[in-house]
PDB file of C-alpha atoms in Angstrom:
ATOM      1  CA  MET S   1       0.357  -0.010  -0.056  1.00  0.00           C
ATOM      2  CA  THR S   2       1.491   3.630  -1.391  1.00  0.00           C
ATOM      3  CA  VAL S   3       0.409   6.087   0.933  1.00  0.00           C
ATOM      4  CA  VAL S   4       0.530   9.793  -0.627  1.00  0.00           C
ATOM      5  CA  GLU S   5      -0.095  13.107  -0.349  1.00  0.00           C
ATOM      6  CA  CYS S   6      -2.337  15.339  -1.120  1.00  0.00           C
ATOM      7  CA  VAL S   7      -2.717  19.271  -1.102  1.00  0.00           C
ATOM      8  CA  PRO S   8      -5.589  20.715  -2.643  1.00  0.00           C
ATOM      9  CA  ASN S   9      -5.978  23.968  -2.833  1.00  0.00           C
ATOM     10  CA  PHE S  10      -8.984  26.202  -3.758  1.00  0.00           C
ATOM     11  CA  SER S  11     -10.647  28.897  -4.769  1.00  0.00           C
ATOM     12  CA  GLU S  12     -12.663  29.663  -1.363  1.00  0.00           C
ATOM     13  CA  GLY S  13     -10.648  31.964   1.387  1.00  0.00           C
ATOM     14  CA  ARG S  14     -13.467  34.483   2.211  1.00  0.00           C
ATOM     15  CA  ARG S  15     -16.331  31.961   3.823  1.00  0.00           C
ATOM     16  CA  PRO S  16     -15.413  29.765   6.372  1.00  0.00           C
ATOM     17  CA  GLU S  17     -18.226  27.790   5.919  1.00  0.00           C
ATOM     18  CA  VAL S  18     -17.530  26.412   2.066  1.00  0.00           C
ATOM     19  CA  VAL S  19     -13.798  25.734   3.369  1.00  0.00           C
ATOM     20  CA  ASP S  20     -15.965  23.450   5.854  1.00  0.00           C
ATOM     21  CA  GLU S  21     -18.496  21.566   3.727  1.00  0.00           C
ATOM     22  CA  ILE S  22     -14.804  20.528   1.948  1.00  0.00           C
ATOM     23  CA  VAL S  23     -13.071  20.034   3.859  1.00  0.00           C
ATOM     24  CA  ALA S  24     -15.820  17.428   5.262  1.00  0.00           C
ATOM     25  CA  ALA S  25     -16.055  15.655   1.722  1.00  0.00           C
ATOM     26  CA  ILE S  26     -12.494  15.092   2.296  1.00  0.00           C
ATOM     27  CA  ALA S  27     -12.731  13.963   5.951  1.00  0.00           C
ATOM     28  CA  ALA S  28     -15.273  11.763   4.457  1.00  0.00           C
ATOM     29  CA  SER S  29     -12.684   9.030   2.732  1.00  0.00           C
ATOM     30  CA  PRO S  30     -11.767   6.074   5.490  1.00  0.00           C
ATOM     31  CA  GLY S  31      -8.300   5.948   5.779  1.00  0.00           C
ATOM     32  CA  VAL S  32      -7.713   9.652   4.671  1.00  0.00           C
ATOM     33  CA  HIS S  33      -6.625  12.494   7.035  1.00  0.00           C
ATOM     34  CA  VAL S  34      -6.512  15.222   6.612  1.00  0.00           C
ATOM     35  CA  LEU S  35      -3.373  17.386   8.202  1.00  0.00           C
ATOM     36  CA  ASP S  36      -4.036  21.012   7.651  1.00  0.00           C
ATOM     37  CA  ARG S  37      -6.438  23.740   6.770  1.00  0.00           C
ATOM     38  CA  GLN S  38      -4.885  27.174   5.595  1.00  0.00           C
ATOM     39  CA  SER S  39      -7.174  30.051   4.481  1.00  0.00           C
ATOM     40  CA  ASP S  40      -6.418  33.517   2.855  1.00  0.00           C
ATOM     41  CA  ALA S  41      -8.842  36.713   2.365  1.00  0.00           C
ATOM     42  CA  THR S  42      -6.428  38.390   0.264  1.00  0.00           C
ATOM     43  CA  HIS S  43      -6.009  35.896  -2.285  1.00  0.00           C
ATOM     44  CA  ASN S  44      -9.657  33.744  -1.518  1.00  0.00           C
ATOM     45  CA  ARG S  45      -7.800  31.109  -1.376  1.00  0.00           C
ATOM     46  CA  SER S  46      -7.586  28.049   0.717  1.00  0.00           C
ATOM     47  CA  VAL S  47      -4.985  24.512   0.817  1.00  0.00           C
ATOM     48  CA  ILE S  48      -5.928  21.442   2.683  1.00  0.00           C
ATOM     49  CA  THR S  49      -3.411  19.161   3.168  1.00  0.00           C
ATOM     50  CA  PHE S  50      -3.748  15.617   3.562  1.00  0.00           C
ATOM     51  CA  ALA S  51      -3.071  12.086   3.123  1.00  0.00           C
ATOM     52  CA  GLY S  52      -3.486   8.044   3.495  1.00  0.00           C
ATOM     53  CA  PRO S  53      -3.413   5.460   1.013  1.00  0.00           C
ATOM     54  CA  ALA S  54      -3.580   6.174  -2.762  1.00  0.00           C
ATOM     55  CA  GLU S  55      -6.697   4.737  -3.399  1.00  0.00           C
ATOM     56  CA  ALA S  56      -7.889   7.258  -1.244  1.00  0.00           C
ATOM     57  CA  ALA S  57      -6.278   9.871  -1.523  1.00  0.00           C
ATOM     58  CA  ALA S  58      -7.659   9.944  -4.495  1.00  0.00           C
ATOM     59  CA  GLU S  59     -11.273   9.079  -2.803  1.00  0.00           C
ATOM     60  CA  ALA S  60     -11.025  12.107  -0.794  1.00  0.00           C
ATOM     61  CA  ALA S  61      -9.608  14.801  -3.320  1.00  0.00           C
ATOM     62  CA  PHE S  62     -13.079  13.422  -5.622  1.00  0.00           C
ATOM     63  CA  GLY S  63     -15.250  14.499  -3.170  1.00  0.00           C
ATOM     64  CA  GLY S  64     -13.178  17.646  -2.256  1.00  0.00           C
ATOM     65  CA  ILE S  65     -13.502  18.891  -6.307  1.00  0.00           C
ATOM     66  CA  ALA S  66     -17.295  17.852  -6.885  1.00  0.00           C
ATOM     67  CA  ALA S  67     -17.903  19.837  -3.150  1.00  0.00           C
ATOM     68  CA  ALA S  68     -15.401  22.450  -4.824  1.00  0.00           C
ATOM     69  CA  ALA S  69     -17.249  22.309  -7.982  1.00  0.00           C
ATOM     70  CA  ARG S  70     -20.906  22.829  -5.665  1.00  0.00           C
ATOM     71  CA  ARG S  71     -20.510  25.689  -3.787  1.00  0.00           C
ATOM     72  CA  ILE S  72     -17.829  27.917  -5.159  1.00  0.00           C
ATOM     73  CA  ASP S  73     -18.401  29.974  -9.496  1.00  0.00           C
ATOM     74  CA  LEU S  74     -15.735  31.090 -10.257  1.00  0.00           C
ATOM     75  CA  ASN S  75     -17.499  33.922 -11.755  1.00  0.00           C
ATOM     76  CA  ALA S  76     -18.215  35.722  -8.314  1.00  0.00           C
ATOM     77  CA  HIS S  77     -14.665  35.419  -7.636  1.00  0.00           C
ATOM     78  CA  ASP S  78     -12.132  37.559  -6.661  1.00  0.00           C
ATOM     79  CA  GLY S  79      -8.842  37.589  -5.034  1.00  0.00           C
ATOM     80  CA  ALA S  80      -4.995  38.089  -5.326  1.00  0.00           C
ATOM     81  CA  HIS S  81      -3.621  34.518  -6.128  1.00  0.00           C
ATOM     82  CA  PRO S  82      -3.874  33.784 -10.520  1.00  0.00           C
ATOM     83  CA  ARG S  83      -6.996  31.174 -10.626  1.00  0.00           C
ATOM     84  CA  PHE S  84      -8.829  29.535 -13.196  1.00  0.00           C
ATOM     85  CA  GLY S  85     -10.592  26.229 -10.497  1.00  0.00           C
ATOM     86  CA  ALA S  86     -12.536  25.930  -8.087  1.00  0.00           C
ATOM     87  CA  ALA S  87     -10.859  22.852  -6.670  1.00  0.00           C
ATOM     88  CA  ASP S  88      -7.400  24.417  -9.252  1.00  0.00           C
ATOM     89  CA  VAL S  89      -5.135  22.588  -8.208  1.00  0.00           C
ATOM     90  CA  VAL S  90      -5.130  19.169  -6.951  1.00  0.00           C
ATOM     91  CA  PRO S  91      -0.934  17.577  -6.099  1.00  0.00           C
ATOM     92  CA  PHE S  92      -0.701  14.815  -5.618  1.00  0.00           C
ATOM     93  CA  VAL S  93       2.495  15.018  -3.523  1.00  0.00           C
ATOM     94  CA  PRO S  94       4.768  11.002  -2.783  1.00  0.00           C
ATOM     95  CA  LEU S  95       5.921  10.391   0.357  1.00  0.00           C
ATOM     96  CA  LYS S  96       9.518   8.387  -0.538  1.00  0.00           C
ATOM     97  CA  ASP S  97      10.928   9.197  -4.066  1.00  0.00           C
ATOM     98  CA  ASP S  98       9.934   6.132  -5.633  1.00  0.00           C
ATOM     99  CA  ASP S  99       6.389   6.794  -5.348  1.00  0.00           C
ATOM    100  CA  MET S 100       5.707   9.259  -8.001  1.00  0.00           C
ATOM    101  CA  ALA S 101       5.044   6.458 -10.743  1.00  0.00           C
ATOM    102  CA  THR S 102       1.691   5.774  -8.282  1.00  0.00           C
ATOM    103  CA  CYS S 103       1.227   9.466  -7.797  1.00  0.00           C
ATOM    104  CA  VAL S 104       1.285  10.141 -11.545  1.00  0.00           C
ATOM    105  CA  ALA S 105      -0.595   7.298 -11.964  1.00  0.00           C
ATOM    106  CA  VAL S 106      -3.151   8.247  -8.879  1.00  0.00           C
ATOM    107  CA  ALA S 107      -3.708  11.788 -10.929  1.00  0.00           C
ATOM    108  CA  HIS S 108      -4.186  10.704 -13.908  1.00  0.00           C
ATOM    109  CA  GLU S 109      -6.647   8.706 -13.552  1.00  0.00           C
ATOM    110  CA  LEU S 110      -8.657  10.993 -10.900  1.00  0.00           C
ATOM    111  CA  GLY S 111      -8.580  13.686 -13.622  1.00  0.00           C
ATOM    112  CA  ARG S 112     -10.423  10.876 -16.383  1.00  0.00           C
ATOM    113  CA  ARG S 113     -13.186  10.582 -13.423  1.00  0.00           C
ATOM    114  CA  VAL S 114     -13.623  13.880 -12.859  1.00  0.00           C
ATOM    115  CA  ALA S 115     -14.063  14.922 -16.403  1.00  0.00           C
ATOM    116  CA  ALA S 116     -16.388  11.750 -16.985  1.00  0.00           C
ATOM    117  CA  GLU S 117     -18.656  12.449 -13.628  1.00  0.00           C
ATOM    118  CA  LEU S 118     -18.271  16.335 -12.616  1.00  0.00           C
ATOM    119  CA  GLY S 119     -16.968  17.085 -16.963  1.00  0.00           C
ATOM    120  CA  ILE S 120     -14.521  20.019 -15.214  1.00  0.00           C
ATOM    121  CA  PRO S 121     -12.230  20.140 -17.938  1.00  0.00           C
ATOM    122  CA  VAL S 122      -8.927  18.359 -15.952  1.00  0.00           C
ATOM    123  CA  TYR S 123      -5.275  19.456 -17.027  1.00  0.00           C
ATOM    124  CA  PHE S 124      -1.971  17.506 -16.369  1.00  0.00           C
ATOM    125  CA  TYR S 125       1.220  19.561 -14.985  1.00  0.00           C
ATOM    126  CA  GLU S 126       4.843  18.212 -13.257  1.00  0.00           C
ATOM    127  CA  ALA S 127       5.794  14.948 -13.186  1.00  0.00           C
ATOM    128  CA  ALA S 128       1.981  14.485 -14.614  1.00  0.00           C
ATOM    129  CA  ALA S 129       1.678  16.612 -17.749  1.00  0.00           C
ATOM    130  CA  ARG S 130       1.896  14.780 -20.876  1.00  0.00           C
ATOM    131  CA  SER S 131       4.154  16.930 -23.074  1.00  0.00           C
ATOM    132  CA  GLU S 132       6.524  18.653 -22.090  1.00  0.00           C
ATOM    133  CA  ALA S 133       5.087  22.145 -22.423  1.00  0.00           C
ATOM    134  CA  ARG S 134       2.613  20.929 -19.900  1.00  0.00           C
ATOM    135  CA  ARG S 135       4.902  20.924 -16.760  1.00  0.00           C
ATOM    136  CA  ASP S 136       5.595  24.731 -16.198  1.00  0.00           C
ATOM    137  CA  LEU S 137       1.747  25.052 -14.444  1.00  0.00           C
ATOM    138  CA  ALA S 138       1.732  28.917 -14.710  1.00  0.00           C
ATOM    139  CA  VAL S 139       1.959  28.442 -18.646  1.00  0.00           C
ATOM    140  CA  VAL S 140      -1.388  25.975 -18.151  1.00  0.00           C
ATOM    141  CA  ARG S 141      -3.125  28.160 -15.624  1.00  0.00           C
ATOM    142  CA  GLU S 142      -2.344  31.219 -18.423  1.00  0.00           C
ATOM    143  CA  GLY S 143      -4.972  34.104 -19.087  1.00  0.00           C
ATOM    144  CA  GLY S 144      -7.573  32.388 -15.527  1.00  0.00           C
ATOM    145  CA  PHE S 145      -9.945  31.407 -15.428  1.00  0.00           C
ATOM    146  CA  GLU S 146     -10.551  34.501 -17.829  1.00  0.00           C
ATOM    147  CA  GLY S 147      -8.287  33.707 -20.280  1.00  0.00           C
ATOM    148  CA  LEU S 148      -9.568  29.513 -20.560  1.00  0.00           C
ATOM    149  CA  ARG S 149     -13.049  30.501 -21.216  1.00  0.00           C
ATOM    150  CA  GLU S 150     -12.206  31.874 -24.924  1.00  0.00           C
ATOM    151  CA  ALA S 151      -8.799  30.206 -25.729  1.00  0.00           C
ATOM    152  CA  ILE S 152      -9.984  26.506 -24.354  1.00  0.00           C
ATOM    153  CA  GLY S 153     -11.711  26.442 -27.410  1.00  0.00           C
ATOM    154  CA  ARG S 154      -9.992  27.379 -30.329  1.00  0.00           C
ATOM    155  CA  GLU S 155      -6.068  27.734 -29.726  1.00  0.00           C
ATOM    156  CA  SER S 156      -5.160  23.913 -30.237  1.00  0.00           C
ATOM    157  CA  GLY S 157      -2.071  24.556 -27.844  1.00  0.00           C
ATOM    158  CA  ARG S 158      -5.370  25.021 -24.577  1.00  0.00           C
ATOM    159  CA  ALA S 159      -7.312  21.277 -25.410  1.00  0.00           C
ATOM    160  CA  PRO S 160      -7.612  19.557 -22.168  1.00  0.00           C
ATOM    161  CA  ASP S 161      -5.261  16.752 -21.195  1.00  0.00           C
ATOM    162  CA  GLU S 162      -9.217  15.250 -20.179  1.00  0.00           C
ATOM    163  CA  GLY S 163     -12.785  16.934 -20.421  1.00  0.00           C
ATOM    164  CA  PRO S 164     -14.523  19.060 -21.978  1.00  0.00           C
ATOM    165  CA  PRO S 165     -13.114  21.176 -24.257  1.00  0.00           C
ATOM    166  CA  GLU S 166     -14.729  24.281 -22.105  1.00  0.00           C
ATOM    167  CA  VAL S 167     -14.481  25.613 -19.146  1.00  0.00           C
ATOM    168  CA  HIS S 168     -17.326  24.658 -16.558  1.00  0.00           C
ATOM    169  CA  PRO S 169     -19.824  28.171 -16.150  1.00  0.00           C
ATOM    170  CA  THR S 170     -18.998  28.041 -12.864  1.00  0.00           C
ATOM    171  CA  ALA S 171     -16.506  25.633 -11.298  1.00  0.00           C
ATOM    172  CA  GLY S 172     -13.690  26.207 -14.581  1.00  0.00           C
ATOM    173  CA  ALA S 173     -10.695  23.357 -14.297  1.00  0.00           C
ATOM    174  CA  VAL S 174      -8.483  21.563 -12.915  1.00  0.00           C
ATOM    175  CA  ALA S 175      -5.184  21.700 -13.013  1.00  0.00           C
TER     176      ALA S 175
END
């Protein structure tokens, strides 16, 4: 059993009740332990850190993404941090050097599920990137929600790795 850490960033840092719901969705996965929770009102962003067996961590991440998609509308969001998704980034972090392949596989499977079940486009970055051009998160997230909304269906380089060639109307995209 491979234990991994996940450190998703959500585009909400001003409404604690929304962050509570996201954290509850993550914590509902058996075997997962929420390790930290930080919110920043200026950036309007929250970072939740949790760990557990890879499969349980993927399930917890999906629960958090689904809760964020229900509760966060990027059309009404403002904050100092660049963002393109309600669940903006969902990185899996290996706790041992030789666990990176597991983290990449979990990210890819989660991405397929998010696209299929939630209709949210997914981009893979860093070690999970499917092309060298997508390794840099700043490049993936360029233009934010508003810029991606305009470019995703028109520029071939902005097509998602998984999911529809259009942003989710309120939840944007996920990296």
